[in-house]
Short mmCIF file of C-alpha atoms in Angstrom, two decimals:
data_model
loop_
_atom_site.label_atom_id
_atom_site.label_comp_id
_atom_site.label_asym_id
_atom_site.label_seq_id
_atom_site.Cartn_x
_atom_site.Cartn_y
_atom_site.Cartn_z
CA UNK A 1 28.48 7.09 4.56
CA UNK A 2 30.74 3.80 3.80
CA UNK A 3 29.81 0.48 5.07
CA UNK A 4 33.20 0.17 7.14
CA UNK A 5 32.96 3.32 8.96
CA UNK A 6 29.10 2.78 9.51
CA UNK A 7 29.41 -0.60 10.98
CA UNK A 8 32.46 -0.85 12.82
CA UNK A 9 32.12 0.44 16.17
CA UNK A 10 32.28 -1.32 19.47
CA UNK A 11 28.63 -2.42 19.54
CA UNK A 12 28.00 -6.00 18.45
CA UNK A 13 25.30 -5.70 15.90
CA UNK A 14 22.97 -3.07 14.95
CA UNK A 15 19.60 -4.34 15.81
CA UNK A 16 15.53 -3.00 15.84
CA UNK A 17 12.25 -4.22 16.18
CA UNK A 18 9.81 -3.05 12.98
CA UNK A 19 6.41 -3.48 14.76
CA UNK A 20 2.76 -2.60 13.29
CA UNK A 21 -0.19 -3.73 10.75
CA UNK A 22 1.02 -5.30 7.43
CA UNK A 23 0.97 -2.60 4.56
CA UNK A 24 2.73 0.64 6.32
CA UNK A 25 6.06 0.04 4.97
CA UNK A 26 8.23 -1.59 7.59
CA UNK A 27 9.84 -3.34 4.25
CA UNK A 28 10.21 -0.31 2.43
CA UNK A 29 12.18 1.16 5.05
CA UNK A 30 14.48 -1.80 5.29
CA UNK A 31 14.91 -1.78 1.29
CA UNK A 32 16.32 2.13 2.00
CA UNK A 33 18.33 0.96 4.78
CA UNK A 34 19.99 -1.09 2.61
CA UNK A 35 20.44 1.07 -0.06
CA UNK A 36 21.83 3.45 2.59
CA UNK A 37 24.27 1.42 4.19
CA UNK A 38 24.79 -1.27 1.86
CA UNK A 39 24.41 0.65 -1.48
CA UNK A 40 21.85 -2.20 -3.08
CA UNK A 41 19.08 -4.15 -1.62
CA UNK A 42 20.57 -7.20 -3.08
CA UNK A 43 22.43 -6.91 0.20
CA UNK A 44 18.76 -7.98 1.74
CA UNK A 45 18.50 -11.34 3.49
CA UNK A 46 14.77 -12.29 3.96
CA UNK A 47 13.36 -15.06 6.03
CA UNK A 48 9.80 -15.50 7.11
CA UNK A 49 9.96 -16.70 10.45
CA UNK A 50 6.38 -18.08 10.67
CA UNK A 51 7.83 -21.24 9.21
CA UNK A 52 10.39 -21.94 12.06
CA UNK A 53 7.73 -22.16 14.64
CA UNK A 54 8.38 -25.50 15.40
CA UNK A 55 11.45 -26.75 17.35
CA UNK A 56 12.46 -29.61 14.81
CA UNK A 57 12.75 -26.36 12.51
CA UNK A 58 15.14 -24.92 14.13
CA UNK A 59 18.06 -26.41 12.27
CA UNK A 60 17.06 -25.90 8.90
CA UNK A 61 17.68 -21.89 9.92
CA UNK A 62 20.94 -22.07 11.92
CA UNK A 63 22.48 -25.44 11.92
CA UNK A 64 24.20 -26.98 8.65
CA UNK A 65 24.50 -31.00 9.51
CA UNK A 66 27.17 -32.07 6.78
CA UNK A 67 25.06 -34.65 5.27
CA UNK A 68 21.70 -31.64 5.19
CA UNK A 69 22.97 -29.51 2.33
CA UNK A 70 19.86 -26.81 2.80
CA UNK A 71 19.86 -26.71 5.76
CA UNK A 72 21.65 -23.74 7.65
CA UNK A 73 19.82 -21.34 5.34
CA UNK A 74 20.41 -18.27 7.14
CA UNK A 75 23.76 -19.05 8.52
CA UNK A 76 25.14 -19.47 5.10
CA UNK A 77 23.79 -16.74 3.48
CA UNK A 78 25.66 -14.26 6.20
CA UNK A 79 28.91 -16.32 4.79
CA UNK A 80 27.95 -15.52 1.65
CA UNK A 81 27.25 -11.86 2.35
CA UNK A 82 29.09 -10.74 5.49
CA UNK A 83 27.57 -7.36 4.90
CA UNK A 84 24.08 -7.40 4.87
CA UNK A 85 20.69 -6.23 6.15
CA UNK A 86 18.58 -9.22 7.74
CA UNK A 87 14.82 -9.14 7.77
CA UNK A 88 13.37 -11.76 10.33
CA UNK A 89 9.59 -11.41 9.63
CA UNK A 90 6.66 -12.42 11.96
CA UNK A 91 9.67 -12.86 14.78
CA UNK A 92 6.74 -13.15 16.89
CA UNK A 93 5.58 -16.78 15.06
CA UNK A 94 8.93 -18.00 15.97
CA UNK A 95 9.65 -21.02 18.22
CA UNK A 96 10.65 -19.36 21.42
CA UNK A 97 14.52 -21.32 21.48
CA UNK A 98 14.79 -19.24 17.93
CA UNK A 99 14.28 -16.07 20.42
CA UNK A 100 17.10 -17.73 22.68
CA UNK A 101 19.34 -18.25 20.07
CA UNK A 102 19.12 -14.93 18.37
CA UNK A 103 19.55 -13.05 21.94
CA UNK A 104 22.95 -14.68 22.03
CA UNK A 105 23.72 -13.69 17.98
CA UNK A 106 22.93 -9.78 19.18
CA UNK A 107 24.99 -10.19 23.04
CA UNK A 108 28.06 -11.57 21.32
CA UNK A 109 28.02 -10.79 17.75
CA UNK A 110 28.93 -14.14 16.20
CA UNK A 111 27.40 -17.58 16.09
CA UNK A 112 28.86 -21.07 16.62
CA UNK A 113 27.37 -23.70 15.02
CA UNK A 114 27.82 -27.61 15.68
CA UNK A 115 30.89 -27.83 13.84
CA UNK A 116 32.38 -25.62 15.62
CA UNK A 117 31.81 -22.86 12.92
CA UNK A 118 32.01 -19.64 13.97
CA UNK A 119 30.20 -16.99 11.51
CA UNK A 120 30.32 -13.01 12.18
CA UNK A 121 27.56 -10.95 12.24
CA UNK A 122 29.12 -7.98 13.47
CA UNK A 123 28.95 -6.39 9.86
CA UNK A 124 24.81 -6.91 9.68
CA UNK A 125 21.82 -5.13 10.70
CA UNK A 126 19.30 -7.04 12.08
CA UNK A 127 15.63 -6.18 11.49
CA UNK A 128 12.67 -8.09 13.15
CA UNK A 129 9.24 -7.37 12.52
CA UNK A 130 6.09 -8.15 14.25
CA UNK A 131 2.68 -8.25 13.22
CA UNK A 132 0.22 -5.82 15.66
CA UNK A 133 -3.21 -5.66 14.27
CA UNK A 134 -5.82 -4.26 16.81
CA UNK A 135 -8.78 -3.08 16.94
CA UNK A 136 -7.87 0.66 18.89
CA UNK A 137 -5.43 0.95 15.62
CA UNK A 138 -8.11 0.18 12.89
CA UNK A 139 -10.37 2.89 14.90
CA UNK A 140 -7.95 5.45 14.80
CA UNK A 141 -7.64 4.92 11.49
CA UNK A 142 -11.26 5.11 10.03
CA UNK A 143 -11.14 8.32 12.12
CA UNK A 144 -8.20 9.71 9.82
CA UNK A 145 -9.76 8.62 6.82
CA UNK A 146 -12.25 10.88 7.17
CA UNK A 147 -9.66 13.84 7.15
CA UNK A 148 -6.46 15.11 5.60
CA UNK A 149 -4.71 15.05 9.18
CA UNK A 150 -2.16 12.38 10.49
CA UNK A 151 -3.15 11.30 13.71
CA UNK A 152 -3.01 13.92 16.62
CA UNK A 153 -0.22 13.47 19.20
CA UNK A 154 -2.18 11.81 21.96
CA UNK A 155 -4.17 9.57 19.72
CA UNK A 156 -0.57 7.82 18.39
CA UNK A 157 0.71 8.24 21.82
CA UNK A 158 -2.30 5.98 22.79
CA UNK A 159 -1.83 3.57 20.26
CA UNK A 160 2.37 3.44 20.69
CA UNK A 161 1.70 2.86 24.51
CA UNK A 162 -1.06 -0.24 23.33
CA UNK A 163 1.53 -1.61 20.87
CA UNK A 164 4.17 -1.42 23.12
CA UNK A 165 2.50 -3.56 25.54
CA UNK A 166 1.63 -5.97 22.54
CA UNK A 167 5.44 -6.28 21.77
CA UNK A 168 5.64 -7.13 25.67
CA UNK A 169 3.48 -9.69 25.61
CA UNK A 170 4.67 -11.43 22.62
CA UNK A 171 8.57 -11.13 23.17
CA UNK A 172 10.26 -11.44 26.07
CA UNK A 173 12.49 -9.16 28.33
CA UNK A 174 15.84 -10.90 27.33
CA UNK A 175 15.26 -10.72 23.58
CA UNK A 176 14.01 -6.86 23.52
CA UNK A 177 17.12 -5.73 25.83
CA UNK A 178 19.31 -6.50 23.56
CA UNK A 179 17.83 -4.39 20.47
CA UNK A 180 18.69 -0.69 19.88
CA UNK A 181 15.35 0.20 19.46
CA UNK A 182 11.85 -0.29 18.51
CA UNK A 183 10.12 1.32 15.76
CA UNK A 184 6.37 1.68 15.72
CA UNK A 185 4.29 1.87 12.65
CA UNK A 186 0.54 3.17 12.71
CA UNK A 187 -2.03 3.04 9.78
CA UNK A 188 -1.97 5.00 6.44
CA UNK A 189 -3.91 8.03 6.05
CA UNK A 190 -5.65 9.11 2.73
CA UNK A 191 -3.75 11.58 1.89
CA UNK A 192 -0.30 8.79 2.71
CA UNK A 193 -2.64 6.08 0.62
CA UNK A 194 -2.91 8.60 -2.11
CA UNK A 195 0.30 9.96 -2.03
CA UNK A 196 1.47 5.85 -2.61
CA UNK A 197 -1.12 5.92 -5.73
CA UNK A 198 0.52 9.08 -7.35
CA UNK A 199 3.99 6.77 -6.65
CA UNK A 200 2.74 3.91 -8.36
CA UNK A 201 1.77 6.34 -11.28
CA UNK A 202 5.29 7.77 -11.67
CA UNK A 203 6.73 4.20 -10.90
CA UNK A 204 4.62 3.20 -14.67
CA UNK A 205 5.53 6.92 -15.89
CA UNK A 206 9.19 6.14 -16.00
CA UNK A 207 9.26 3.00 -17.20
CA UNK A 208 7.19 4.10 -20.39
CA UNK A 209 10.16 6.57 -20.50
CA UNK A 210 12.34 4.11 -21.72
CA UNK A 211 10.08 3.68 -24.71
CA UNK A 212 9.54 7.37 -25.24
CA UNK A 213 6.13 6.93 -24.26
CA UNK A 214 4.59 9.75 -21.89
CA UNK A 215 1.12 9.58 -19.58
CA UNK A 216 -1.01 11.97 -17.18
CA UNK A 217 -3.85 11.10 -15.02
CA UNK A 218 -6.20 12.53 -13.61
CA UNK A 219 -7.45 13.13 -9.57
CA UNK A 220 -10.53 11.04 -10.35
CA UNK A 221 -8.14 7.78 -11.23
CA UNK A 222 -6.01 8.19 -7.91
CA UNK A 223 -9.41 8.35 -5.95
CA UNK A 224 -10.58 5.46 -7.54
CA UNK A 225 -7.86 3.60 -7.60
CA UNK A 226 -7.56 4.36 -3.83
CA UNK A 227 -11.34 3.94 -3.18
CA UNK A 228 -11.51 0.29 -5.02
CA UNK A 229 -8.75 -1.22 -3.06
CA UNK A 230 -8.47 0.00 0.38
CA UNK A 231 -8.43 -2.48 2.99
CA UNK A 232 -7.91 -1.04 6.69
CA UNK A 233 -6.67 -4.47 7.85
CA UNK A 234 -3.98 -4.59 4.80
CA UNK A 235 -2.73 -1.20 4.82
CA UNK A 236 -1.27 -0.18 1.00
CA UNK A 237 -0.41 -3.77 0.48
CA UNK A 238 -3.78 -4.24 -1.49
CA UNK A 239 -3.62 -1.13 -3.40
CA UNK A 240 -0.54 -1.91 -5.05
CA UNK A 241 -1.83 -5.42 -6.04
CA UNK A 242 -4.97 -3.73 -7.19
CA UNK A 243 -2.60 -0.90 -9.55
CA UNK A 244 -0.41 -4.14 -10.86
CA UNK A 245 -3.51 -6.18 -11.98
CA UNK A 246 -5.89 -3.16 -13.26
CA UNK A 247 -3.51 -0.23 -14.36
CA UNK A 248 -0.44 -2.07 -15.10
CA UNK A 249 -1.52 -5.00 -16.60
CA UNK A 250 -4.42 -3.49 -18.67
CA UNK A 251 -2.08 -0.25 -19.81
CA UNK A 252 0.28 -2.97 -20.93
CA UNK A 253 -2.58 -5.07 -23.02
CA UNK A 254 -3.67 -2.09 -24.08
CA UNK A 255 -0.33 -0.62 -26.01
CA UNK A 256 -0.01 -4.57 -27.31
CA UNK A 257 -3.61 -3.85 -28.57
CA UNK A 258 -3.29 -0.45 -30.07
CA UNK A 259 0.22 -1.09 -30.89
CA UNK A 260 0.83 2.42 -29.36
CA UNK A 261 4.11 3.69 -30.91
CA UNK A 262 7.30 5.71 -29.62
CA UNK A 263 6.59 9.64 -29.08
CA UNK A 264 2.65 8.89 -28.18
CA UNK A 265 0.55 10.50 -25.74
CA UNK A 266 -1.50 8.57 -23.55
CA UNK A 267 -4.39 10.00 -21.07
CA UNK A 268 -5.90 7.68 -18.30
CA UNK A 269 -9.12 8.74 -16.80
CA UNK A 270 -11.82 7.50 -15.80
CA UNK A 271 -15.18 6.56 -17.87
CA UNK A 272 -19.71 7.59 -17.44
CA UNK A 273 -19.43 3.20 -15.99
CA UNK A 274 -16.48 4.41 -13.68
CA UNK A 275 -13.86 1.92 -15.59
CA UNK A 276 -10.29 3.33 -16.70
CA UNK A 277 -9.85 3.83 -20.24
CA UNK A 278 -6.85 5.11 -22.28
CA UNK A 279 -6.71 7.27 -24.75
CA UNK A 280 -3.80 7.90 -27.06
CA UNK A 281 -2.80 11.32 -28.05
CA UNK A 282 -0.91 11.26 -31.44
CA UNK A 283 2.63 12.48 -31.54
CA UNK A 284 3.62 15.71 -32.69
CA UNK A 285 5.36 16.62 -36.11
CA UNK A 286 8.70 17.51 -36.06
CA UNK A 287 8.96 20.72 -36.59
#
């Protein structure tokens, strides 16, 4: 589907609400929306709203005073890139006016600035996101952990109905009319959590590729992997820093060490003092 024929209908901007715990992939499914629509998430323009919660802060987000040249931040970049997929983060740490001002951006489709600047926005979609970490949601969770199972239709039908009154209470009526929808996202399972470990594995798998290098694993590193770094309040967000900094980083020392060549072999598993180790297999002769 082309951008044009995606984005060009009668409807100002296309606009939704990403709300949930950190680490269940609200970002990941913006990067594919933007590969979808956009064809490259360098179409991706990311601000962190938690640092516009003050009104004096306002300005260095929207406005663009001629003698402030960074200020205006996100109101140039949409020059810049006219078609493009905006990620508001933490909308909910926002100064409320910021809430105003963006109701008006997704009623008429363009903004105005002092200079009487007007910038088009009708080519973007807007994502917000907002933080929801509860105590019903980390409960549900535990529960799943302890099984293969997603969470049964009336358990997430209790926790969308709690979330949705979260949203409620942290944005207001005008601002949430005016999306096209709200998506909810609950907690990671362990068969999700491992499923993201066996990801991370294939992620390292093809970039060894490139130096004709090839890996396996075994199930005892993606349960131990998954076991050392789960944090219920952090969703998969700690796993993958735990994979960068003890499976990436030490596989990397470790074919600087053994100065592993092209056409090798390598095994990961896991040792009798439950630490990875890596074992090369030597290549083949050609036959």
């Amino acid at each position: 589907m082309g951008r044009h024929e995606s984005l060009t209908s009668n409807q100002s901007i296309n606009s939704f609400l990403f709300s949930g715990p950190i680490g269940v992939g609200k970002k990941e499914l913006a990067k594919t929306l933007a590969l979808e629509f956009f064809d490259s998430t360098q179409s991706i323009i990311y601000v962190d709203m938690s640092k516009y919660s003050e009104v004096d802060s306002i300005a260095q987000l929207i406005y663009a005073p001629s003698d402030y040249i960074d200020y205006g931040s996100l109101i140039a970049a949409v020059r810049r890139k006219p078609y493009a997929l905006i990620i508001l983060e933490d909308i909910e740490k926002a100064h409320r006016h910021m809430l105003h001002i963006f109701s008006q951006i997704l009623t008429d489709g363009y903004f105005i600035n002092e200079n009487s600047q007007k910038v088009d926005f009708k080519n973007t979609i807007i994502i917000f996101t907002l933080k929801i970490d509860t105590p019903l949601i980390f409960e549900e969770n535990e529960n799943s952990l302890s099984t293969t199972e997603n969470f049964d239709e009336a358990s997430f039908q209790s926790i969308k109905d709690h979330m949705l009154k979260q949203v409620h209470s942290c944005l207001p009526s005008e601002f949430l009319n005016r999306l096209d929808g709200i998506a909810f996202f609950h907690t990671l399972n362990s068969n999700q959590l491992s499923s993201i470990v066996h990801l991370q594995l294939k992620s390292l798998e093809e970039h060894l590729k490139e130096q004709n290098i090839t890996i396996n694993w075994t199930d005892n590193v993606v349960q131990s992997i998954f076991k050392k770094s789960y944090k219920p309040a952090h969703g998969a967000r700690p796993l993958r820093e735990y994979f960068e900094k003890h499976i990436a980083a030490e596989f990397s020392k470790f074919l600087n060490d053994m100065k592993v060549e092209p056409n090798n072999h390598i095994a990961i598993d896991i040792d009798s003092d439950d630490q990875y180790k890596f074992h090369i297999q030597e290549p083949t002769s050609a036959s």
